[in-house]
Tab-separated table of C-alpha atoms in Angstrom:
chain	number	residue	atom	x	y	z
A	945	UNK	CA	63.261	-45.697	-14.235
A	946	UNK	CA	66.752	-44.526	-13.559
A	947	UNK	CA	67.850	-42.768	-10.465
A	948	UNK	CA	68.064	-39.457	-12.369
A	949	UNK	CA	64.557	-39.780	-13.779
A	950	UNK	CA	63.177	-40.578	-10.311
A	951	UNK	CA	65.073	-37.548	-8.779
A	952	UNK	CA	63.735	-35.208	-11.485
A	953	UNK	CA	60.175	-36.493	-10.937
A	954	UNK	CA	60.477	-35.879	-7.217
A	955	UNK	CA	61.910	-32.437	-7.707
A	956	UNK	CA	59.155	-31.612	-10.216
A	957	UNK	CA	56.457	-32.777	-7.848
A	958	UNK	CA	57.887	-30.743	-4.983
A	959	UNK	CA	58.091	-27.752	-7.183
A	960	UNK	CA	54.482	-28.051	-8.391
A	961	UNK	CA	53.330	-28.577	-4.737
A	962	UNK	CA	55.229	-25.410	-3.769
A	963	UNK	CA	53.584	-23.401	-6.534
A	964	UNK	CA	50.097	-24.576	-5.559
A	965	UNK	CA	50.831	-23.867	-1.887
A	966	UNK	CA	52.211	-20.334	-2.722
A	967	UNK	CA	49.116	-19.599	-4.911
A	968	UNK	CA	46.767	-20.778	-2.174
A	969	UNK	CA	48.532	-18.706	0.416
A	970	UNK	CA	48.502	-15.645	-1.843
A	971	UNK	CA	44.892	-16.047	-2.545
A	972	UNK	CA	43.942	-16.343	1.140
A	973	UNK	CA	46.159	-13.445	1.991
A	974	UNK	CA	44.551	-11.205	-0.556
A	975	UNK	CA	40.973	-12.359	-0.072
A	976	UNK	CA	38.635	-9.927	1.674
A	977	UNK	CA	38.687	-10.295	5.378
A	978	UNK	CA	35.441	-11.843	6.632
A	979	UNK	CA	33.478	-11.404	9.856
A	980	UNK	CA	34.277	-13.769	12.670
A	981	UNK	CA	31.486	-16.344	13.486
A	982	UNK	CA	29.344	-15.187	16.435
A	983	UNK	CA	30.405	-18.305	18.444
A	984	UNK	CA	34.132	-17.483	18.091
A	985	UNK	CA	33.540	-13.891	18.777
A	986	UNK	CA	31.775	-14.639	22.047
A	987	UNK	CA	34.753	-16.704	23.052
A	988	UNK	CA	37.123	-13.784	22.707
A	989	UNK	CA	34.747	-10.864	23.619
A	990	UNK	CA	35.450	-10.635	27.381
A	991	UNK	CA	37.672	-7.523	26.988
A	992	UNK	CA	34.887	-5.004	27.141
A	993	UNK	CA	31.109	-4.422	27.107
A	994	UNK	CA	31.219	-2.587	23.819
A	995	UNK	CA	32.130	-5.814	21.997
A	996	UNK	CA	28.900	-7.628	22.940
A	997	UNK	CA	26.430	-4.825	23.351
A	998	UNK	CA	25.368	-2.587	20.393
A	999	UNK	CA	23.543	0.671	20.576
A	1000	UNK	CA	19.851	0.636	19.806
A	1001	UNK	CA	19.069	1.827	16.266
A	1002	UNK	CA	17.850	5.456	16.044
A	1003	UNK	CA	16.079	6.750	13.066
A	1004	UNK	CA	17.132	10.163	11.863
A	1005	UNK	CA	14.306	12.615	12.134
A	1006	UNK	CA	15.016	15.961	10.470
A	1007	UNK	CA	12.907	18.507	12.353
A	1008	UNK	CA	10.036	20.154	10.644
A	1009	UNK	CA	10.614	19.517	7.010
A	1010	UNK	CA	12.810	17.506	4.617
A	1011	UNK	CA	15.758	18.897	2.782
A	1012	UNK	CA	18.470	18.474	0.255
A	1013	UNK	CA	22.080	17.358	0.570
A	1014	UNK	CA	25.243	19.330	0.993
A	1015	UNK	CA	28.798	19.387	-0.188
A	1016	UNK	CA	31.256	17.552	1.929
A	1017	UNK	CA	34.537	19.382	2.848
A	1018	UNK	CA	37.998	18.100	3.413
A	1019	UNK	CA	39.908	19.208	6.503
A	1020	UNK	CA	41.832	21.674	4.484
A	1021	UNK	CA	38.804	23.263	2.997
A	1022	UNK	CA	37.202	23.482	6.377
A	1023	UNK	CA	40.188	25.331	7.878
A	1024	UNK	CA	40.136	27.835	4.920
A	1025	UNK	CA	36.435	28.493	5.510
A	1026	UNK	CA	36.822	29.521	9.186
A	1027	UNK	CA	34.768	26.858	10.761
A	1028	UNK	CA	34.394	25.306	14.235
A	1029	UNK	CA	33.959	21.027	17.115
A	1030	UNK	CA	35.392	19.493	20.184
A	1031	UNK	CA	38.772	18.007	19.648
A	1032	UNK	CA	40.194	14.706	20.662
A	1033	UNK	CA	42.607	15.347	23.504
A	1034	UNK	CA	46.076	13.961	23.464
A	1035	UNK	CA	45.129	11.920	26.524
A	1036	UNK	CA	42.036	10.220	24.893
A	1037	UNK	CA	40.649	7.152	26.581
A	1038	UNK	CA	40.205	3.797	24.772
A	1039	UNK	CA	37.603	4.200	22.008
A	1040	UNK	CA	35.370	1.384	23.196
A	1041	UNK	CA	35.189	3.060	26.558
A	1042	UNK	CA	34.729	6.476	25.183
A	1043	UNK	CA	31.691	5.369	23.214
A	1044	UNK	CA	30.075	4.170	26.414
A	1045	UNK	CA	30.955	7.190	28.544
A	1046	UNK	CA	27.934	9.243	29.687
A	1047	UNK	CA	27.527	12.336	27.609
A	1048	UNK	CA	26.103	15.453	29.277
A	1049	UNK	CA	22.497	15.850	28.367
A	1050	UNK	CA	21.300	19.062	26.811
A	1051	UNK	CA	17.927	20.566	26.258
A	1052	UNK	CA	16.804	21.064	22.659
A	1053	UNK	CA	14.711	24.197	22.748
A	1054	UNK	CA	10.998	23.675	22.263
A	1055	UNK	CA	9.941	26.077	19.584
A	1056	UNK	CA	7.001	26.058	17.126
A	1057	UNK	CA	7.517	24.405	13.821
A	1058	UNK	CA	7.673	28.063	12.285
A	1059	UNK	CA	10.153	30.567	13.738
A	1060	UNK	CA	10.793	34.087	12.469
A	1061	UNK	CA	14.513	33.468	12.674
A	1062	UNK	CA	14.525	31.229	9.609
A	1063	UNK	CA	10.909	31.476	8.231
A	1064	UNK	CA	8.776	33.984	6.400
A	1065	UNK	CA	5.613	34.092	8.476
A	1066	UNK	CA	2.174	35.345	7.263
A	1067	UNK	CA	-0.555	35.632	9.886
A	1068	UNK	CA	-4.160	34.608	8.911
A	1069	UNK	CA	-7.131	35.766	10.929
A	1070	UNK	CA	-10.382	33.932	10.122
A	1071	UNK	CA	-13.738	35.585	10.844
A	1072	UNK	CA	-14.802	32.714	13.019
A	1073	UNK	CA	-13.241	29.808	14.920
A	1074	UNK	CA	-12.127	27.092	12.485
A	1075	UNK	CA	-12.425	23.366	13.128
A	1076	UNK	CA	-9.391	21.231	12.680
A	1077	UNK	CA	-11.200	19.113	10.157
A	1078	UNK	CA	-12.020	22.086	8.053
A	1079	UNK	CA	-8.458	23.375	8.271
A	1080	UNK	CA	-7.062	19.978	7.184
A	1081	UNK	CA	-9.320	19.791	4.159
A	1082	UNK	CA	-8.167	23.229	3.144
A	1083	UNK	CA	-4.386	22.583	3.398
A	1084	UNK	CA	-2.581	22.581	0.053
A	1085	UNK	CA	-1.622	19.130	-1.256
A	1086	UNK	CA	2.146	19.714	-1.137
A	1087	UNK	CA	4.255	21.073	1.735
A	1088	UNK	CA	6.916	22.797	-0.336
A	1089	UNK	CA	7.199	26.072	-2.214
A	1090	UNK	CA	9.802	25.325	-4.785
A	1091	UNK	CA	12.711	23.877	-2.901
A	1092	UNK	CA	11.629	25.305	0.509
A	1093	UNK	CA	9.634	23.707	3.178
A	1094	UNK	CA	6.207	25.249	3.694
A	1095	UNK	CA	3.826	24.824	6.693
A	1096	UNK	CA	0.545	26.118	8.201
A	1097	UNK	CA	-0.034	26.155	11.936
A	1098	UNK	CA	-3.158	26.944	13.964
A	1099	UNK	CA	-3.490	28.540	17.440
A	1100	UNK	CA	-5.443	25.937	19.428
A	1101	UNK	CA	-8.446	27.614	21.156
A	1102	UNK	CA	-8.152	25.315	24.147
A	1103	UNK	CA	-4.374	25.145	24.773
A	1104	UNK	CA	-3.352	28.526	23.203
A	1105	UNK	CA	-0.477	26.712	21.557
A	1106	UNK	CA	0.618	26.778	17.846
A	1107	UNK	CA	0.352	23.326	16.299
A	1108	UNK	CA	-0.319	21.590	12.988
A	1109	UNK	CA	-4.095	21.410	12.526
A	1110	UNK	CA	-5.521	18.231	13.998
A	1111	UNK	CA	-9.052	16.691	13.768
A	1112	UNK	CA	-11.421	17.441	16.650
A	1113	UNK	CA	-9.694	20.753	17.561
A	1114	UNK	CA	-10.647	24.305	17.133
A	1115	UNK	CA	-8.422	27.124	15.988
A	1116	UNK	CA	-8.943	30.838	16.419
A	1117	UNK	CA	-6.122	32.000	14.170
A	1118	UNK	CA	-3.483	30.526	11.848
A	1119	UNK	CA	0.025	31.387	10.570
A	1120	UNK	CA	1.699	30.182	7.364
A	1121	UNK	CA	5.363	30.032	6.786
A	1122	UNK	CA	8.036	29.165	4.235
A	1123	UNK	CA	11.704	28.610	5.088
A	1124	UNK	CA	14.008	31.321	4.154
A	1125	UNK	CA	16.995	29.090	3.240
A	1126	UNK	CA	18.338	25.583	3.331
A	1127	UNK	CA	21.140	23.787	1.515
A	1128	UNK	CA	19.379	24.229	-1.707
A	1129	UNK	CA	19.894	27.987	-1.430
A	1130	UNK	CA	17.960	31.129	-0.518
A	1131	UNK	CA	14.242	31.673	-0.982
A	1132	UNK	CA	13.758	33.509	-4.279
A	1133	UNK	CA	10.963	35.621	-5.737
A	1134	UNK	CA	9.358	32.673	-7.617
A	1135	UNK	CA	9.269	30.588	-4.465
A	1136	UNK	CA	7.802	33.481	-2.462
A	1137	UNK	CA	5.080	33.959	-5.109
A	1138	UNK	CA	4.298	30.258	-4.962
A	1139	UNK	CA	4.040	30.636	-1.139
A	1140	UNK	CA	1.621	33.499	-1.499
A	1141	UNK	CA	-0.576	31.587	-3.946
A	1142	UNK	CA	-0.800	28.537	-1.559
A	1143	UNK	CA	-1.587	30.655	1.516
A	1144	UNK	CA	-4.181	32.678	-0.328
A	1145	UNK	CA	-6.005	29.542	-1.469
A	1146	UNK	CA	-5.981	28.298	2.097
A	1147	UNK	CA	-7.210	31.702	3.469
A	1148	UNK	CA	-10.079	31.723	1.021
A	1149	UNK	CA	-11.124	28.222	2.040
A	1150	UNK	CA	-11.394	29.135	5.713
A	1151	UNK	CA	-12.549	32.745	5.121
A	1152	UNK	CA	-9.477	34.408	6.606
A	1153	UNK	CA	-7.454	37.502	5.774
A	1154	UNK	CA	-3.700	36.864	5.273
A	1155	UNK	CA	-1.098	39.523	6.041
A	1156	UNK	CA	1.960	38.966	3.767
A	1157	UNK	CA	5.285	40.595	4.484
A	1158	UNK	CA	7.101	42.601	1.861
A	1159	UNK	CA	8.579	40.161	-0.719
A	1160	UNK	CA	11.783	42.085	-1.395
A	1161	UNK	CA	12.568	42.450	2.250
A	1162	UNK	CA	12.036	38.806	2.881
A	1163	UNK	CA	14.055	37.760	-0.178
A	1164	UNK	CA	16.928	39.985	1.007
A	1165	UNK	CA	16.641	38.451	4.433
A	1166	UNK	CA	16.745	35.002	2.855
A	1167	UNK	CA	20.030	35.806	0.971
A	1168	UNK	CA	21.655	37.152	4.107
A	1169	UNK	CA	20.705	33.995	6.030
A	1170	UNK	CA	21.857	31.775	3.192
A	1171	UNK	CA	25.161	33.546	3.144
A	1172	UNK	CA	25.611	33.033	6.846
A	1173	UNK	CA	24.693	29.328	6.482
A	1174	UNK	CA	27.120	28.885	3.531
A	1175	UNK	CA	29.918	30.377	5.574
A	1176	UNK	CA	29.252	28.170	8.585
A	1177	UNK	CA	28.350	24.867	6.987
A	1178	UNK	CA	30.720	21.995	7.701
A	1179	UNK	CA	30.503	18.408	6.666
A	1180	UNK	CA	33.609	16.491	7.430
A	1181	UNK	CA	34.486	13.307	5.656
A	1182	UNK	CA	37.515	11.021	6.063
A	1183	UNK	CA	38.542	7.894	4.301
A	1184	UNK	CA	39.848	4.692	5.991
A	1185	UNK	CA	41.820	2.748	3.458
A	1186	UNK	CA	42.956	-0.962	3.878
A	1187	UNK	CA	46.746	-1.364	4.088
A	1188	UNK	CA	46.850	-4.951	2.612
A	1189	UNK	CA	43.919	-7.369	2.384
A	1190	UNK	CA	40.519	-5.844	1.411
A	1191	UNK	CA	37.496	-5.974	3.718
A	1192	UNK	CA	34.186	-7.803	3.115
A	1193	UNK	CA	30.852	-5.952	4.131
A	1194	UNK	CA	30.340	-8.355	7.015
A	1195	UNK	CA	33.857	-7.586	8.379
A	1196	UNK	CA	33.235	-3.924	8.362
A	1197	UNK	CA	29.778	-4.250	9.907
A	1198	UNK	CA	31.150	-6.490	12.629
A	1199	UNK	CA	34.070	-4.134	13.568
A	1200	UNK	CA	31.903	-1.040	13.422
A	1201	UNK	CA	29.205	-2.748	15.446
A	1202	UNK	CA	31.625	-3.257	18.318
A	1203	UNK	CA	31.837	0.558	18.454
A	1204	UNK	CA	28.139	1.023	18.564
A	1205	UNK	CA	27.259	1.447	14.836
A	1206	UNK	CA	23.938	0.090	13.589
A	1207	UNK	CA	22.587	-0.350	10.100
A	1208	UNK	CA	21.351	2.737	8.405
A	1209	UNK	CA	18.520	3.305	6.057
A	1210	UNK	CA	20.466	2.534	2.918
A	1211	UNK	CA	22.695	-0.466	1.950
A	1212	UNK	CA	26.347	0.360	2.633
A	1213	UNK	CA	25.497	2.880	5.319
A	1214	UNK	CA	26.009	2.491	9.174
A	1215	UNK	CA	25.272	5.130	11.699
A	1216	UNK	CA	26.316	5.816	15.307
A	1217	UNK	CA	23.226	6.867	17.056
A	1218	UNK	CA	23.121	9.958	19.320
A	1219	UNK	CA	23.401	9.199	23.057
A	1220	UNK	CA	21.677	12.217	24.554
A	1221	UNK	CA	18.073	11.661	23.315
A	1222	UNK	CA	16.169	9.402	20.965
A	1223	UNK	CA	15.105	10.548	17.494
A	1224	UNK	CA	18.150	12.865	16.916
A	1225	UNK	CA	20.349	12.621	13.821
A	1226	UNK	CA	23.242	10.193	14.147
A	1227	UNK	CA	26.573	11.376	15.517
A	1228	UNK	CA	28.585	9.760	12.726
A	1229	UNK	CA	27.973	7.958	9.502
A	1230	UNK	CA	30.066	5.115	7.990
A	1231	UNK	CA	29.640	4.385	4.304
A	1232	UNK	CA	31.031	1.886	1.871
A	1233	UNK	CA	30.309	0.633	-1.601
A	1234	UNK	CA	26.594	-0.003	-2.130
A	1235	UNK	CA	27.118	-2.496	-4.847
A	1236	UNK	CA	29.229	-4.567	-2.434
A	1237	UNK	CA	26.567	-4.487	0.150
A	1238	UNK	CA	24.023	-5.632	-2.309
A	1239	UNK	CA	26.152	-8.397	-3.830
A	1240	UNK	CA	24.833	-11.935	-4.037
A	1241	UNK	CA	27.750	-13.130	-2.043
A	1242	UNK	CA	28.939	-10.194	0.150
A	1243	UNK	CA	31.746	-12.315	1.552
A	1244	UNK	CA	33.481	-12.173	-1.844
A	1245	UNK	CA	33.008	-8.368	-2.236
A	1246	UNK	CA	36.310	-6.631	-1.798
A	1247	UNK	CA	36.141	-3.172	-0.203
A	1248	UNK	CA	39.442	-1.295	0.055
A	1249	UNK	CA	38.114	1.995	1.644
A	1250	UNK	CA	35.252	3.295	3.816
A	1251	UNK	CA	34.157	6.778	4.628
A	1252	UNK	CA	33.522	8.281	8.063
A	1253	UNK	CA	31.517	11.469	7.967
A	1254	UNK	CA	30.258	14.089	10.409
A	1255	UNK	CA	27.497	16.694	9.673
A	1256	UNK	CA	28.641	19.308	12.171
A	1257	UNK	CA	25.435	21.472	12.335
A	1258	UNK	CA	23.278	18.462	12.923
A	1259	UNK	CA	24.974	17.368	16.189
A	1260	UNK	CA	25.106	19.128	19.460
A	1261	UNK	CA	28.618	20.136	20.586
A	1262	UNK	CA	28.126	18.413	24.029
A	1263	UNK	CA	28.160	15.060	22.106
A	1264	UNK	CA	31.865	15.773	21.299
A	1265	UNK	CA	31.350	14.420	17.777
A	1266	UNK	CA	34.668	15.283	16.317
A	1267	UNK	CA	36.559	13.702	19.221
A	1268	UNK	CA	34.524	10.573	18.891
A	1269	UNK	CA	35.119	10.539	15.148
A	1270	UNK	CA	38.831	10.454	15.862
A	1271	UNK	CA	38.319	7.750	18.461
A	1272	UNK	CA	36.302	5.641	16.029
A	1273	UNK	CA	38.711	6.240	13.166
A	1274	UNK	CA	41.696	5.089	15.307
A	1275	UNK	CA	39.835	2.010	16.641
A	1276	UNK	CA	38.809	0.996	13.163
A	1277	UNK	CA	42.268	1.483	11.787
A	1278	UNK	CA	43.826	-0.601	14.559
A	1279	UNK	CA	41.245	-3.388	14.281
A	1280	UNK	CA	41.049	-3.651	10.547
A	1281	UNK	CA	44.716	-2.771	9.585
A	1282	UNK	CA	43.752	0.532	7.857
A	1283	UNK	CA	45.098	3.984	7.551
A	1284	UNK	CA	43.254	7.217	7.898
A	1285	UNK	CA	43.282	9.368	4.749
A	1286	UNK	CA	41.708	12.516	3.291
A	1287	UNK	CA	39.040	12.120	0.597
A	1288	UNK	CA	41.745	11.894	-2.088
A	1289	UNK	CA	43.288	8.873	-0.346
A	1290	UNK	CA	46.385	10.776	1.013
A	1291	UNK	CA	47.281	9.487	4.525
A	1292	UNK	CA	46.644	11.970	7.278
A	1293	UNK	CA	49.091	12.178	10.291
A	1294	UNK	CA	47.545	12.885	13.655
A	1295	UNK	CA	48.869	16.501	13.668
A	1296	UNK	CA	46.789	17.196	10.536
A	1297	UNK	CA	43.552	16.739	12.483
A	1298	UNK	CA	44.454	19.007	15.296
A	1299	UNK	CA	43.952	22.442	13.552
A	1300	UNK	CA	40.353	21.441	12.816
A	1301	UNK	CA	39.635	21.494	16.591
A	1302	UNK	CA	39.953	25.260	16.908
A	1303	UNK	CA	38.033	25.881	13.676
A	1304	UNK	CA	35.175	23.793	14.892
A	1305	UNK	CA	35.072	25.489	18.293
A	1306	UNK	CA	34.882	28.771	16.580
A	1307	UNK	CA	32.068	27.561	14.308
A	1308	UNK	CA	30.110	26.397	17.351
A	1309	UNK	CA	30.446	29.811	18.997
A	1310	UNK	CA	29.350	31.602	15.865
A	1311	UNK	CA	26.300	29.384	15.526
A	1312	UNK	CA	25.375	29.958	19.179
A	1313	UNK	CA	25.673	33.671	18.662
A	1314	UNK	CA	23.144	33.493	15.902
A	1315	UNK	CA	20.679	31.320	17.993
A	1316	UNK	CA	21.397	28.540	15.526
A	1317	UNK	CA	23.339	26.174	17.880
A	1318	UNK	CA	24.510	22.998	16.254
A	1319	UNK	CA	22.088	20.209	16.868
A	1320	UNK	CA	19.175	22.566	17.665
A	1321	UNK	CA	15.907	22.316	15.919
A	1322	UNK	CA	16.453	25.425	13.863
A	1323	UNK	CA	20.076	24.559	12.902
A	1324	UNK	CA	18.902	21.078	11.727
A	1325	UNK	CA	16.252	22.649	9.568
A	1326	UNK	CA	18.516	25.292	8.118
A	1327	UNK	CA	21.333	22.903	7.343
A	1328	UNK	CA	19.267	20.395	5.616
C-alpha cells in the first residue's frame, strides 16, 4: 500500500469516527432529559429541605356534590373579564423556601350541605318522626336533577342539626334542595320539574308535605347567580416550554416533586396540595401528555411542554396561589431550561404577569362581597 493510499485510509477513518461521534453527541443532546437516580440526587440534595421532603398527597374533595369542568382563560382574557389573586412581589423569596413557608390558616365556614344562597330549598314536614333507615330507603336513586346536584337533609331530633339521613337516627323534619347553578349553567325549568318529582316521591314515602317555592322565581334567581358566576370565574393556565432538549415524564416528576408536587388521580397530572388543611382542592395542577405518562418506556417519551394551572375560586386567597404559581413556574424554568409561555406558546415576560395581580385581588373582593369567598364550601360548589 502506497503512502498516499495509507494517508487516505487514515483520513477516511478519522472522518467516519468524527461523523459517528457527532451523531452520538447530537442524539444524546436531543434525547429527553431523564430523572437523576435517587442515589445521585441524595448526594447533591443538601441545599434545601424541599429537595428531599415532599408534601403528603391530598385528595381533592369537592364539597357537597360533583360537577363539570370549566373553560381555561389566558391572562389576556382574564384581564378583559375584570377578575381578581395575590401577586408575586418583586422581592419574592426562593421558590423552594416559599413552598415551605407557613401559610396563615383560615376557617372554612361550617354550613349545612344545603344553603339558600346557592340552592333551591323545599321544606318537608312529616306527620311523625321518621327513622334514618326509613328515610334512606325512600331517597331517590340518583343525586342529580339534570346537571345539578340534588340532596335531602334531615333535622336530627337529638342534635337539632341538619344532616344527611343516617341509620339509627330519628328526624323530625326534612329539607330537599337542588343547586341553582354550576359550571354547566343555570337551573332550568326541566331540571326544576325533575327536582319536584323526586322530592314528591320522597315525601310520599315518608308521609310528608313538601312546600315548593315558585319555579319562575327560582329559575330567574338561578340565571342571575349563573351570570355572576360566569363573570367571576377564573381558571388560569400557563405553558412551560423546553428551550432545547425535551423532558421525560420522570424528569418532570422529579423536578416538580422537589417543589412539593405529588401524583394526581390521572396519568400525566401532578398536584401541589393545600397547606392550610387536609382534604382541600390542590393549590396548583401540573399537566403533561397522558400518552407519554402511559408509554411502555417513559424515559423515551419526549415532552416539550407542560401546563401549570390554577382554579382561582377553588383556593382561598390566604394561600397566595398566584404568587406561588409564579414561584413554581420560575423554579421549573430555571431547573429544566424552560420558558414560560401563554397557552398559544408565546413567551411571557415577567411584566405580562403583573396586571393579573390587581384583577385577581378585585375578583377576590367581589366574591367576598357575595359571601362566596374563594376556597369556601359554597364557592367550591358553585364553581364546579
